[in-house]
């Protein structure tokens, strides 16, 4: 194993976004139209089939899924020659066709079977009159501040049990009120405190609240009791576990490899890293850098190395028929697809084979993105030892014990390396008892296989001439010291031997199968 960040009130931000997207948009010119929210869905459902990204089905060579297709190319005098003229209904051929009652000119044509509603035409009309502001792919748009709607006195407001001023606690309630008003639904009364504590605990922790927490909230009479409860739950370690579930799903986290035998894969430290990141409210840009390239950061910490384990979370195979290079290509392509879906909010998978038909990406860009992952050390096929580069990740307890042992070893080594008079005396006494080796010079040297054995000036025996596959050498020594306790054979290199020896095999190797020592004459015929 190599091994989101929420704002202070993550649920608040998510709720604002969702309510803003799902709330019906009034159709009048004073209310700004947003292209991606209000116009693109209409064009996608009613126009893209014949005037969209599919070149083979496109009619009249007209596209309304791109900015250039809707507005044309700007000319030298600043004019745009397209079906939509910003701010002008009378000059917009697009609007003339949409508003036409003539079946031969009306768009979409009646035979298409998806007529526009009056509300949709009103949105298109308001959009053109307001300047037909274009927005590109939603995932590339800067995050903007969402302004809560203004709540005005209406017949609905007078029909509810409590006015908006009593209902509202924060900005989210303005969006909720507008939704209630549009649907004609009465807002419910505030839930009792036990219910609120239970809902909030399940939402933030995924667990029921403890009896003590509920009792504390019920008895808290301060005006910010609910905020205290939120803070208590956000401080729980279970908050990070709850939030990490969705992130771990996005990055395809698992403790096994997925393919074939689904072998275990030890990456649990990565899971713990994600949980800790939520609990510590780590900035999202830091969270991103550590996962995509934590091991490339200067002086990377253990935590950052663990974070880069994101790059090893894809499926891997140990199936015997796997072609390693093919599966390395599969692994790297999967990383590009996951990066696109997780961080960019787009689908990149189509570009692996061809330019994307719906999103603004080419096949070339897919493989350019692959280059970012081209230096990951891994194997296409599990080789029986490991999948790729790994690192040990000790627990906090293990790390503490390791530091203690290393400190103790350093003290012992320092003591051993420190000279003392006693140590010096014991060293001399030990050296005086060491074994004394004596080189024996053979009187005769014979080869059963017919090789020539020559005794050299230094007492070494050099073999030459015939070189049978097996042979028996017999050496005779006349001057042997008394009190021998061990024999040692030294093999030496020589320029006359293959690869300079020490053996006579083609690679300079040799094998000694038996050594027999006798104080009597030896019959060579009986030697091994």
Short mmCIF file of C-alpha atoms in Angstrom, two decimals:
data_model
loop_
_atom_site.label_atom_id
_atom_site.label_comp_id
_atom_site.label_asym_id
_atom_site.label_seq_id
_atom_site.Cartn_x
_atom_site.Cartn_y
_atom_site.Cartn_z
CA UNK A 1 0.00 0.00 0.00
CA UNK A 2 1.40 3.34 -0.72
CA UNK A 3 -2.31 3.44 2.14
CA UNK A 4 -14.07 16.90 1.47
CA UNK A 5 -13.93 18.47 2.54
CA UNK A 6 -16.85 19.91 4.39
CA UNK A 7 -17.24 23.56 5.22
CA UNK A 8 -18.11 24.28 8.85
CA UNK A 9 -21.75 23.47 8.11
CA UNK A 10 -21.68 21.09 5.13
CA UNK A 11 -25.35 20.19 5.24
CA UNK A 12 -26.27 23.87 5.07
CA UNK A 13 -24.33 24.35 1.83
CA UNK A 14 -25.72 21.20 0.22
CA UNK A 15 -29.26 22.10 1.16
CA UNK A 16 -28.96 25.58 -0.35
CA UNK A 17 -27.68 24.14 -3.61
CA UNK A 18 -30.36 21.48 -3.91
CA UNK A 19 -33.23 23.79 -3.07
CA UNK A 20 -31.94 26.35 -5.52
CA UNK A 21 -31.81 23.78 -8.31
CA UNK A 22 -35.16 22.13 -7.64
CA UNK A 23 -37.25 25.22 -6.95
CA UNK A 24 -39.55 26.18 -9.88
CA UNK A 25 -38.43 29.35 -11.64
CA UNK A 26 -41.08 32.09 -12.12
CA UNK A 27 -41.40 33.19 -15.72
CA UNK A 28 -41.09 36.96 -15.90
CA UNK A 29 -38.43 39.20 -17.40
CA UNK A 30 -37.38 40.76 -14.09
CA UNK A 31 -36.10 37.40 -12.82
CA UNK A 32 -32.70 36.51 -14.45
CA UNK A 33 -32.70 33.33 -16.53
CA UNK A 34 -29.81 30.91 -16.08
CA UNK A 35 -28.90 29.00 -19.22
CA UNK A 36 -27.71 25.74 -17.63
CA UNK A 37 -30.58 25.59 -15.18
CA UNK A 38 -33.48 26.92 -17.26
CA UNK A 39 -32.64 26.77 -20.99
CA UNK A 40 -30.25 23.87 -21.59
CA UNK A 41 -32.77 21.25 -20.29
CA UNK A 42 -35.38 22.55 -22.77
CA UNK A 43 -32.96 22.44 -25.69
CA UNK A 44 -31.69 19.01 -24.68
CA UNK A 45 -35.16 17.49 -24.49
CA UNK A 46 -36.74 19.17 -27.52
CA UNK A 47 -33.92 20.19 -29.91
CA UNK A 48 -30.71 18.13 -29.50
CA UNK A 49 -32.12 15.04 -31.22
CA UNK A 50 -32.03 16.86 -34.59
CA UNK A 51 -29.72 19.80 -33.87
CA UNK A 52 -27.27 18.42 -31.33
CA UNK A 53 -23.96 16.60 -31.06
CA UNK A 54 -24.86 13.56 -33.17
CA UNK A 55 -23.54 14.48 -36.60
CA UNK A 56 -25.32 11.61 -38.35
CA UNK A 57 -28.77 12.71 -37.13
CA UNK A 58 -28.23 16.47 -37.42
CA UNK A 59 -30.70 18.34 -39.63
CA UNK A 60 -30.06 21.50 -41.71
CA UNK A 61 -26.44 21.57 -40.53
CA UNK A 62 -27.68 23.44 -37.45
CA UNK A 63 -26.45 22.95 -33.88
CA UNK A 64 -28.03 24.46 -30.79
CA UNK A 65 -25.87 22.57 -28.28
CA UNK A 66 -22.85 24.87 -28.75
CA UNK A 67 -22.35 28.59 -28.35
CA UNK A 68 -21.16 28.97 -31.92
CA UNK A 69 -24.14 27.01 -33.21
CA UNK A 70 -26.67 29.20 -31.36
CA UNK A 71 -25.09 32.59 -31.99
CA UNK A 72 -22.85 32.06 -35.01
CA UNK A 73 -19.39 33.53 -35.50
CA UNK A 74 -18.76 37.17 -34.62
CA UNK A 75 -18.15 39.30 -37.72
CA UNK A 76 -15.83 42.26 -38.16
CA UNK A 77 -18.54 44.75 -37.15
CA UNK A 78 -19.38 42.75 -34.03
CA UNK A 79 -22.52 41.09 -35.40
CA UNK A 80 -23.25 37.38 -34.86
CA UNK A 81 -24.83 35.42 -37.67
CA UNK A 82 -26.69 32.69 -35.83
CA UNK A 83 -30.29 31.60 -35.15
CA UNK A 84 -30.31 33.51 -31.84
CA UNK A 85 -29.61 37.25 -31.75
CA UNK A 86 -28.93 38.35 -28.20
CA UNK A 87 -31.58 40.77 -26.91
CA UNK A 88 -33.69 40.74 -30.10
CA UNK A 89 -36.71 38.51 -30.61
CA UNK A 90 -37.55 39.94 -34.03
CA UNK A 91 -34.07 39.20 -35.40
CA UNK A 92 -33.87 35.68 -33.92
CA UNK A 93 -34.88 32.97 -36.41
CA UNK A 94 -34.80 30.56 -33.48
CA UNK A 95 -37.59 32.44 -31.71
CA UNK A 96 -39.63 32.86 -34.91
CA UNK A 97 -39.67 29.09 -35.36
CA UNK A 98 -40.40 28.39 -31.69
CA UNK A 99 -43.28 30.89 -31.58
CA UNK A 100 -44.73 29.93 -34.98
CA UNK A 101 -48.14 28.25 -35.22
CA UNK A 102 -47.44 27.10 -38.79
CA UNK A 103 -46.89 23.32 -38.73
CA UNK A 104 -44.42 23.62 -41.65
CA UNK A 105 -42.19 26.09 -39.76
CA UNK A 106 -42.81 25.33 -36.09
CA UNK A 107 -39.95 23.96 -34.01
CA UNK A 108 -39.92 21.35 -32.75
CA UNK A 109 -42.13 20.04 -35.58
CA UNK A 110 -45.46 18.47 -34.52
CA UNK A 111 -44.38 15.03 -35.77
CA UNK A 112 -41.50 15.06 -33.28
CA UNK A 113 -44.08 14.43 -30.59
CA UNK A 114 -42.60 16.74 -27.93
CA UNK A 115 -44.26 20.16 -28.17
CA UNK A 116 -43.04 23.03 -26.02
CA UNK A 117 -45.28 24.18 -23.18
CA UNK A 118 -46.29 27.81 -22.77
CA UNK A 119 -44.03 28.04 -19.72
CA UNK A 120 -41.04 26.75 -21.71
CA UNK A 121 -41.67 29.24 -24.54
CA UNK A 122 -41.89 32.01 -21.95
CA UNK A 123 -38.49 30.99 -20.53
CA UNK A 124 -36.91 30.99 -24.01
CA UNK A 125 -38.45 34.39 -24.74
CA UNK A 126 -37.23 35.91 -21.47
CA UNK A 127 -33.77 34.43 -22.01
CA UNK A 128 -33.36 36.03 -25.45
CA UNK A 129 -34.71 39.40 -24.25
CA UNK A 130 -32.34 39.36 -21.28
CA UNK A 131 -29.35 38.99 -23.62
CA UNK A 132 -29.23 35.23 -24.14
CA UNK A 133 -26.34 34.69 -21.73
CA UNK A 134 -24.54 31.42 -22.56
CA UNK A 135 -23.01 29.05 -20.00
CA UNK A 136 -20.60 26.24 -20.83
CA UNK A 137 -20.44 22.83 -19.19
CA UNK A 138 -21.73 23.15 -15.64
CA UNK A 139 -18.67 21.53 -14.05
CA UNK A 140 -16.39 24.28 -15.44
CA UNK A 141 -18.46 27.21 -14.17
CA UNK A 142 -17.11 29.22 -11.22
CA UNK A 143 -18.97 28.78 -7.96
CA UNK A 144 -21.18 31.81 -7.47
CA UNK A 145 -23.00 33.20 -4.48
CA UNK A 146 -26.63 32.13 -4.32
CA UNK A 147 -28.90 34.96 -3.28
CA UNK A 148 -31.95 33.84 -1.28
CA UNK A 149 -35.29 34.81 -2.85
CA UNK A 150 -37.18 37.79 -1.46
CA UNK A 151 -40.32 36.67 0.33
CA UNK A 152 -43.20 39.09 -0.37
CA UNK A 153 -46.59 39.26 1.35
CA UNK A 154 -48.97 37.05 -0.64
CA UNK A 155 -52.30 35.32 -0.22
CA UNK A 156 -50.35 32.19 0.65
CA UNK A 157 -48.55 33.99 3.49
CA UNK A 158 -51.85 35.02 5.03
CA UNK A 159 -53.22 31.47 4.82
CA UNK A 160 -50.50 29.72 6.82
CA UNK A 161 -50.52 29.23 10.57
CA UNK A 162 -47.47 31.42 11.13
CA UNK A 163 -45.95 34.25 9.03
CA UNK A 164 -42.61 33.82 7.29
CA UNK A 165 -40.88 35.98 9.90
CA UNK A 166 -41.73 33.38 12.57
CA UNK A 167 -41.03 30.44 10.27
CA UNK A 168 -37.61 31.60 9.07
CA UNK A 169 -34.45 30.77 11.03
CA UNK A 170 -31.80 31.08 8.31
CA UNK A 171 -31.44 31.67 4.55
CA UNK A 172 -32.43 28.12 3.65
CA UNK A 173 -35.95 28.84 4.86
CA UNK A 174 -36.48 31.44 2.13
CA UNK A 175 -35.96 28.74 -0.50
CA UNK A 176 -38.16 26.30 1.40
CA UNK A 177 -40.91 28.92 1.77
CA UNK A 178 -40.87 29.66 -1.96
CA UNK A 179 -41.21 25.93 -2.68
CA UNK A 180 -44.12 25.62 -0.24
CA UNK A 181 -45.77 28.64 -1.85
CA UNK A 182 -45.36 27.30 -5.40
CA UNK A 183 -46.81 23.93 -4.38
CA UNK A 184 -49.49 25.39 -2.09
CA UNK A 185 -48.22 23.24 0.79
CA UNK A 186 -48.50 24.32 4.41
CA UNK A 187 -45.14 24.23 6.27
CA UNK A 188 -45.16 21.76 9.15
CA UNK A 189 -44.75 22.85 12.73
CA UNK A 190 -41.29 22.58 14.25
CA UNK A 191 -40.51 19.05 15.46
CA UNK A 192 -40.00 18.35 19.15
CA UNK A 193 -36.44 18.31 20.45
CA UNK A 194 -36.11 14.54 20.71
CA UNK A 195 -37.09 14.22 17.04
CA UNK A 196 -34.70 17.00 16.03
CA UNK A 197 -31.82 15.36 17.90
CA UNK A 198 -32.57 12.00 16.26
CA UNK A 199 -32.81 13.49 12.75
CA UNK A 200 -29.61 15.48 13.13
CA UNK A 201 -27.65 12.57 14.56
CA UNK A 202 -28.65 10.26 11.71
CA UNK A 203 -27.86 13.00 9.20
CA UNK A 204 -24.39 13.88 10.52
CA UNK A 205 -23.25 10.59 12.07
CA UNK A 206 -25.44 7.93 10.49
CA UNK A 207 -26.11 6.71 14.04
CA UNK A 208 -28.88 7.23 16.60
CA UNK A 209 -28.07 9.78 19.31
CA UNK A 210 -27.09 8.64 22.79
CA UNK A 211 -29.63 9.06 25.55
CA UNK A 212 -27.30 11.51 27.30
CA UNK A 213 -27.00 13.70 24.19
CA UNK A 214 -30.78 13.83 23.73
CA UNK A 215 -31.32 14.66 27.39
CA UNK A 216 -28.71 17.41 27.25
CA UNK A 217 -30.40 18.98 24.23
CA UNK A 218 -33.88 18.73 25.76
CA UNK A 219 -32.69 20.48 28.93
CA UNK A 220 -30.62 23.16 27.14
CA UNK A 221 -32.71 26.35 27.39
CA UNK A 222 -30.16 28.62 25.68
CA UNK A 223 -31.25 30.33 22.42
CA UNK A 224 -28.47 28.57 20.50
CA UNK A 225 -29.13 25.08 21.89
CA UNK A 226 -29.51 23.62 18.39
CA UNK A 227 -26.17 25.10 17.32
CA UNK A 228 -24.55 23.52 20.38
CA UNK A 229 -25.97 20.15 19.33
CA UNK A 230 -24.62 20.59 15.80
CA UNK A 231 -21.16 21.42 17.17
CA UNK A 232 -21.21 18.39 19.46
CA UNK A 233 -22.08 16.07 16.56
CA UNK A 234 -19.51 17.63 14.22
CA UNK A 235 -16.87 17.03 16.89
CA UNK A 236 -17.66 13.30 16.98
CA UNK A 237 -15.17 10.99 15.21
CA UNK A 238 -18.22 9.31 13.64
CA UNK A 239 -18.84 12.47 11.60
CA UNK A 240 -15.77 11.73 9.47
CA UNK A 241 -16.89 8.12 9.06
CA UNK A 242 -20.32 9.23 7.86
CA UNK A 243 -18.95 11.76 5.37
CA UNK A 244 -16.20 9.44 4.14
CA UNK A 245 -18.73 6.85 2.92
CA UNK A 246 -19.62 8.86 -0.18
CA UNK A 247 -16.03 9.78 -0.98
CA UNK A 248 -14.83 6.19 -0.63
CA UNK A 249 -17.59 5.11 -3.03
CA UNK A 250 -16.47 7.73 -5.56
CA UNK A 251 -12.83 6.63 -5.50
CA UNK A 252 -13.84 2.89 -5.66
CA UNK A 253 -12.26 2.00 -2.32
CA UNK A 254 -12.12 -1.70 -1.42
CA UNK A 255 -9.94 -4.07 0.61
CA UNK A 256 -9.64 -6.52 -2.29
CA UNK A 257 -8.63 -6.29 -5.94
CA UNK A 258 -12.01 -6.92 -7.58
CA UNK A 259 -11.00 -9.16 -10.49
CA UNK A 260 -10.96 -12.97 -10.64
CA UNK A 261 -9.86 -14.34 -7.24
CA UNK A 262 -10.56 -10.98 -5.53
CA UNK A 263 -7.36 -11.22 -3.49
CA UNK A 264 -6.96 -9.04 -0.37
CA UNK A 265 -5.45 -5.57 -0.81
CA UNK A 266 -4.21 -3.82 2.34
CA UNK A 267 -5.25 -0.17 1.89
CA UNK A 268 -7.17 0.52 5.10
CA UNK A 269 -4.77 3.38 6.04
CA UNK A 270 -6.19 5.27 3.04
CA UNK A 271 -9.71 4.87 4.47
CA UNK A 272 -8.47 6.22 7.81
CA UNK A 273 -6.82 9.15 5.99
CA UNK A 274 -10.13 10.15 4.40
CA UNK A 275 -11.98 9.91 7.73
CA UNK A 276 -9.32 12.02 9.45
CA UNK A 277 -9.47 14.59 6.63
CA UNK A 278 -13.19 15.13 7.23
CA UNK A 279 -12.82 15.28 10.98
CA UNK A 280 -9.97 17.81 10.75
CA UNK A 281 -11.82 19.89 8.11
CA UNK A 282 -8.87 19.64 5.72
CA UNK A 283 -9.06 22.15 2.79
CA UNK A 284 -10.27 20.51 -0.40
CA UNK A 285 -7.32 21.72 -2.51
CA UNK A 286 -4.89 20.10 -0.07
CA UNK A 287 -7.06 16.97 0.03
CA UNK A 288 -6.84 16.81 -3.77
CA UNK A 289 -3.08 17.35 -4.09
CA UNK A 290 -2.29 14.73 -1.46
CA UNK A 291 -4.35 12.05 -3.18
CA UNK A 292 -3.29 12.69 -6.76
CA UNK A 293 0.40 13.35 -6.04
CA UNK A 294 1.12 13.05 -2.31
CA UNK A 295 4.22 10.94 -2.97
CA UNK A 296 5.63 13.69 -5.24
CA UNK A 297 5.37 16.49 -2.66
CA UNK A 298 8.69 17.74 -1.21
CA UNK A 299 9.57 15.85 1.98
CA UNK A 300 6.26 13.98 1.80
CA UNK A 301 4.92 12.87 5.16
CA UNK A 302 3.63 9.38 5.87
CA UNK A 303 0.08 10.74 5.71
CA UNK A 304 0.69 12.23 2.25
CA UNK A 305 2.22 8.98 1.02
CA UNK A 306 -0.84 7.12 2.29
CA UNK A 307 -3.12 9.63 0.53
CA UNK A 308 -1.44 8.86 -2.80
CA UNK A 309 -2.75 5.32 -2.34
CA UNK A 310 -5.79 6.69 -4.22
CA UNK A 311 -3.84 5.86 -7.39
CA UNK A 312 -3.76 2.16 -6.43
CA UNK A 313 -7.47 1.70 -5.63
CA UNK A 314 -8.51 0.40 -9.04
CA UNK A 315 -9.17 -3.27 -9.78
CA UNK A 316 -6.15 -5.52 -10.50
CA UNK A 317 -5.97 -9.08 -11.77
CA UNK A 318 -3.97 -12.18 -10.84
CA UNK A 319 -5.69 -14.43 -13.42
CA UNK A 320 -3.12 -16.60 -15.17
CA UNK A 321 -4.16 -15.65 -18.71
CA UNK A 322 -3.69 -11.92 -18.17
CA UNK A 323 -1.45 -10.11 -20.65
CA UNK A 324 0.46 -7.69 -18.37
CA UNK A 325 0.77 -4.81 -20.86
CA UNK A 326 -2.91 -5.05 -21.77
CA UNK A 327 -3.92 -4.81 -18.12
CA UNK A 328 -1.55 -1.93 -17.44
CA UNK A 329 -3.45 -0.11 -20.20
CA UNK A 330 -6.75 -1.03 -18.51
CA UNK A 331 -5.54 0.23 -15.14
CA UNK A 332 -4.32 3.61 -16.39
CA UNK A 333 -7.47 4.22 -18.46
CA UNK A 334 -9.62 3.47 -15.42
CA UNK A 335 -7.71 6.11 -13.45
CA UNK A 336 -8.54 8.74 -16.07
CA UNK A 337 -12.23 7.81 -15.97
CA UNK A 338 -12.32 7.95 -12.18
CA UNK A 339 -10.51 11.28 -12.04
CA UNK A 340 -13.03 12.74 -14.49
CA UNK A 341 -16.05 11.53 -12.58
CA UNK A 342 -14.73 12.26 -9.08
CA UNK A 343 -13.01 15.62 -9.48
CA UNK A 344 -14.26 17.08 -12.76
CA UNK A 345 -17.86 15.88 -12.67
CA UNK A 346 -17.65 14.77 -16.31
CA UNK A 347 -17.62 11.53 -18.29
CA UNK A 348 -14.23 10.90 -19.91
CA UNK A 349 -14.69 7.21 -20.69
CA UNK A 350 -16.12 7.77 -24.19
CA UNK A 351 -12.89 9.49 -25.24
CA UNK A 352 -10.89 6.30 -24.79
CA UNK A 353 -12.16 5.24 -28.24
CA UNK A 354 -13.32 8.44 -29.97
CA UNK A 355 -13.93 12.15 -29.47
CA UNK A 356 -16.77 12.73 -27.00
CA UNK A 357 -20.14 13.41 -28.61
CA UNK A 358 -21.66 15.28 -25.66
CA UNK A 359 -18.85 16.65 -23.50
CA UNK A 360 -16.03 18.88 -24.82
CA UNK A 361 -13.22 16.29 -24.80
CA UNK A 362 -11.23 14.55 -27.52
CA UNK A 363 -9.60 11.12 -27.64
CA UNK A 364 -6.22 12.85 -27.78
CA UNK A 365 -6.97 14.63 -24.51
CA UNK A 366 -7.88 11.31 -22.87
CA UNK A 367 -4.41 9.93 -23.55
CA UNK A 368 -2.78 13.22 -22.60
CA UNK A 369 -4.50 12.82 -19.24
CA UNK A 370 -3.18 9.26 -19.02
CA UNK A 371 0.36 10.66 -19.14
CA UNK A 372 -0.11 12.01 -15.61
CA UNK A 373 -0.33 8.41 -14.34
CA UNK A 374 2.33 6.87 -16.60
CA UNK A 375 5.02 6.61 -13.90
CA UNK A 376 3.05 4.64 -11.29
CA UNK A 377 5.07 1.57 -10.30
CA UNK A 378 2.80 -1.45 -10.69
CA UNK A 379 2.50 -4.82 -12.41
CA UNK A 380 -0.14 -5.74 -14.95
CA UNK A 381 -0.28 -9.24 -13.46
CA UNK A 382 0.24 -10.10 -9.81
CA UNK A 383 3.64 -11.84 -9.75
CA UNK A 384 3.20 -13.81 -6.54
CA UNK A 385 4.93 -11.25 -4.35
CA UNK A 386 3.13 -7.91 -4.59
CA UNK A 387 1.08 -5.73 -6.94
CA UNK A 388 3.56 -2.87 -7.03
CA UNK A 389 5.32 -0.44 -4.73
CA UNK A 390 4.35 -0.74 -1.07
CA UNK A 391 5.19 0.85 2.27
CA UNK A 392 4.67 -0.27 5.87
CA UNK A 393 2.24 1.84 7.88
CA UNK A 394 2.58 1.18 11.62
CA UNK A 395 -0.22 2.00 14.02
CA UNK A 396 0.34 4.79 16.53
CA UNK A 397 1.12 2.18 19.18
CA UNK A 398 3.55 0.37 16.88
CA UNK A 399 5.26 3.61 15.90
CA UNK A 400 5.76 4.53 19.57
CA UNK A 401 7.20 1.09 20.34
CA UNK A 402 9.47 1.29 17.31
CA UNK A 403 10.88 4.63 18.46
CA UNK A 404 11.48 3.20 21.95
CA UNK A 405 13.34 0.19 20.51
CA UNK A 406 15.43 2.34 18.19
CA UNK A 407 16.43 4.59 21.13
CA UNK A 408 17.38 1.56 23.23
CA UNK A 409 19.41 0.10 20.34
CA UNK A 410 21.25 3.39 19.86
CA UNK A 411 22.30 3.41 23.54
CA UNK A 412 23.51 -0.19 23.35
CA UNK A 413 25.45 0.50 20.14
CA UNK A 414 27.06 3.55 21.72
CA UNK A 415 28.11 1.41 24.68
CA UNK A 416 29.52 -1.30 22.42
CA UNK A 417 31.45 1.23 20.35
CA UNK A 418 33.03 2.89 23.40
CA UNK A 419 36.56 1.51 24.11
CA UNK A 420 37.45 0.51 27.71
CA UNK A 421 40.53 -0.99 29.38
CA UNK A 422 38.59 -4.13 30.27
CA UNK A 423 37.37 -4.53 26.68
CA UNK A 424 40.89 -4.05 25.32
CA UNK A 425 42.26 -6.72 27.66
CA UNK A 426 39.52 -9.17 26.78
CA UNK A 427 40.14 -8.49 23.09
CA UNK A 428 43.81 -9.45 23.44
CA UNK A 429 42.93 -12.57 25.41
CA UNK A 430 40.42 -13.61 22.74
CA UNK A 431 42.84 -13.01 19.89
CA UNK A 432 45.47 -15.17 21.60
CA UNK A 433 43.11 -18.13 21.45
CA UNK A 434 42.17 -17.75 17.78
CA UNK A 435 42.70 -20.65 15.36
CA UNK A 436 45.94 -20.44 13.39
CA UNK A 437 45.49 -21.48 9.77
CA UNK A 438 48.42 -23.12 7.93
CA UNK A 439 48.55 -23.48 4.14
CA UNK A 440 49.30 -27.10 3.12
CA UNK A 441 51.34 -27.73 -0.04
CA UNK A 442 50.47 -31.05 -1.74
CA UNK A 443 53.31 -33.50 -2.46
CA UNK A 444 51.37 -35.00 -5.39
CA UNK A 445 48.15 -34.12 -7.22
CA UNK A 446 46.36 -36.59 -9.55
CA UNK A 447 43.18 -36.54 -11.63
CA UNK A 448 41.15 -39.71 -12.15
CA UNK A 449 39.60 -38.18 -15.29
CA UNK A 450 42.91 -37.39 -16.95
CA UNK A 451 43.14 -33.66 -16.21
CA UNK A 452 46.54 -32.12 -15.60
CA UNK A 453 46.96 -30.87 -12.00
CA UNK A 454 49.90 -28.53 -11.48
CA UNK A 455 51.07 -27.43 -8.03
CA UNK A 456 51.88 -23.70 -8.20
CA UNK A 457 54.62 -21.85 -6.33
CA UNK A 458 52.14 -20.61 -3.72
CA UNK A 459 50.86 -24.15 -3.06
CA UNK A 460 47.66 -23.74 -5.15
CA UNK A 461 46.66 -26.55 -7.55
CA UNK A 462 45.73 -25.50 -11.13
CA UNK A 463 43.73 -27.85 -13.40
CA UNK A 464 44.26 -27.84 -17.18
CA UNK A 465 44.15 -30.19 -20.18
CA UNK A 466 41.26 -32.67 -20.31
CA UNK A 467 38.04 -31.43 -18.78
CA UNK A 468 35.60 -34.31 -18.09
CA UNK A 469 32.10 -33.52 -16.85
CA UNK A 470 32.95 -35.19 -13.50
CA UNK A 471 36.34 -35.91 -12.02
CA UNK A 472 38.08 -37.01 -8.81
CA UNK A 473 41.16 -35.19 -7.58
CA UNK A 474 43.54 -36.92 -5.12
CA UNK A 475 46.05 -34.74 -3.22
CA UNK A 476 48.78 -36.11 -0.96
CA UNK A 477 50.30 -34.09 1.88
CA UNK A 478 53.48 -35.34 3.65
CA UNK A 479 54.12 -32.40 6.00
CA UNK A 480 50.96 -32.12 8.10
CA UNK A 481 51.05 -30.26 11.47
CA UNK A 482 49.86 -32.01 14.61
CA UNK A 483 46.64 -31.07 16.41
CA UNK A 484 44.55 -30.28 13.32
CA UNK A 485 40.94 -29.43 14.22
CA UNK A 486 39.55 -28.23 10.86
CA UNK A 487 40.22 -28.18 7.14
CA UNK A 488 39.34 -25.28 4.82
CA UNK A 489 39.33 -25.31 1.02
CA UNK A 490 39.85 -22.04 -0.82
CA UNK A 491 38.87 -21.73 -4.52
CA UNK A 492 40.74 -19.09 -6.51
CA UNK A 493 40.24 -17.32 -9.85
CA UNK A 494 42.82 -17.73 -12.64
CA UNK A 495 43.13 -16.15 -16.08
CA UNK A 496 43.40 -19.59 -17.77
CA UNK A 497 39.98 -20.71 -16.50
CA UNK A 498 36.61 -20.00 -18.23
CA UNK A 499 35.32 -16.60 -17.05
CA UNK A 500 38.51 -16.60 -14.90
CA UNK A 501 37.08 -19.41 -12.78
CA UNK A 502 37.27 -20.58 -10.13
CA UNK A 503 35.71 -23.64 -11.87
CA UNK A 504 36.18 -25.17 -15.32
CA UNK A 505 32.54 -25.05 -16.46
CA UNK A 506 31.70 -22.70 -19.30
CA UNK A 507 30.38 -20.10 -16.86
CA UNK A 508 33.36 -20.47 -14.48
CA UNK A 509 31.34 -22.50 -12.00
CA UNK A 510 32.11 -25.79 -10.28
CA UNK A 511 30.32 -28.18 -7.88
CA UNK A 512 32.03 -30.06 -5.02
CA UNK A 513 29.99 -33.17 -4.29
CA UNK A 514 32.22 -34.91 -1.69
CA UNK A 515 35.38 -34.31 0.33
CA UNK A 516 37.12 -37.34 1.88
CA UNK A 517 40.10 -37.02 4.24
CA UNK A 518 42.23 -40.01 5.32
CA UNK A 519 45.53 -40.49 7.20
CA UNK A 520 46.20 -43.58 5.09
CA UNK A 521 46.78 -43.96 1.34
CA UNK A 522 43.56 -43.54 -0.63
CA UNK A 523 42.46 -45.79 -3.49
CA UNK A 524 41.30 -43.33 -6.21
CA UNK A 525 38.93 -45.93 -7.63
CA UNK A 526 36.83 -45.76 -4.43
CA UNK A 527 36.61 -41.93 -4.25
CA UNK A 528 33.45 -39.97 -5.13
#
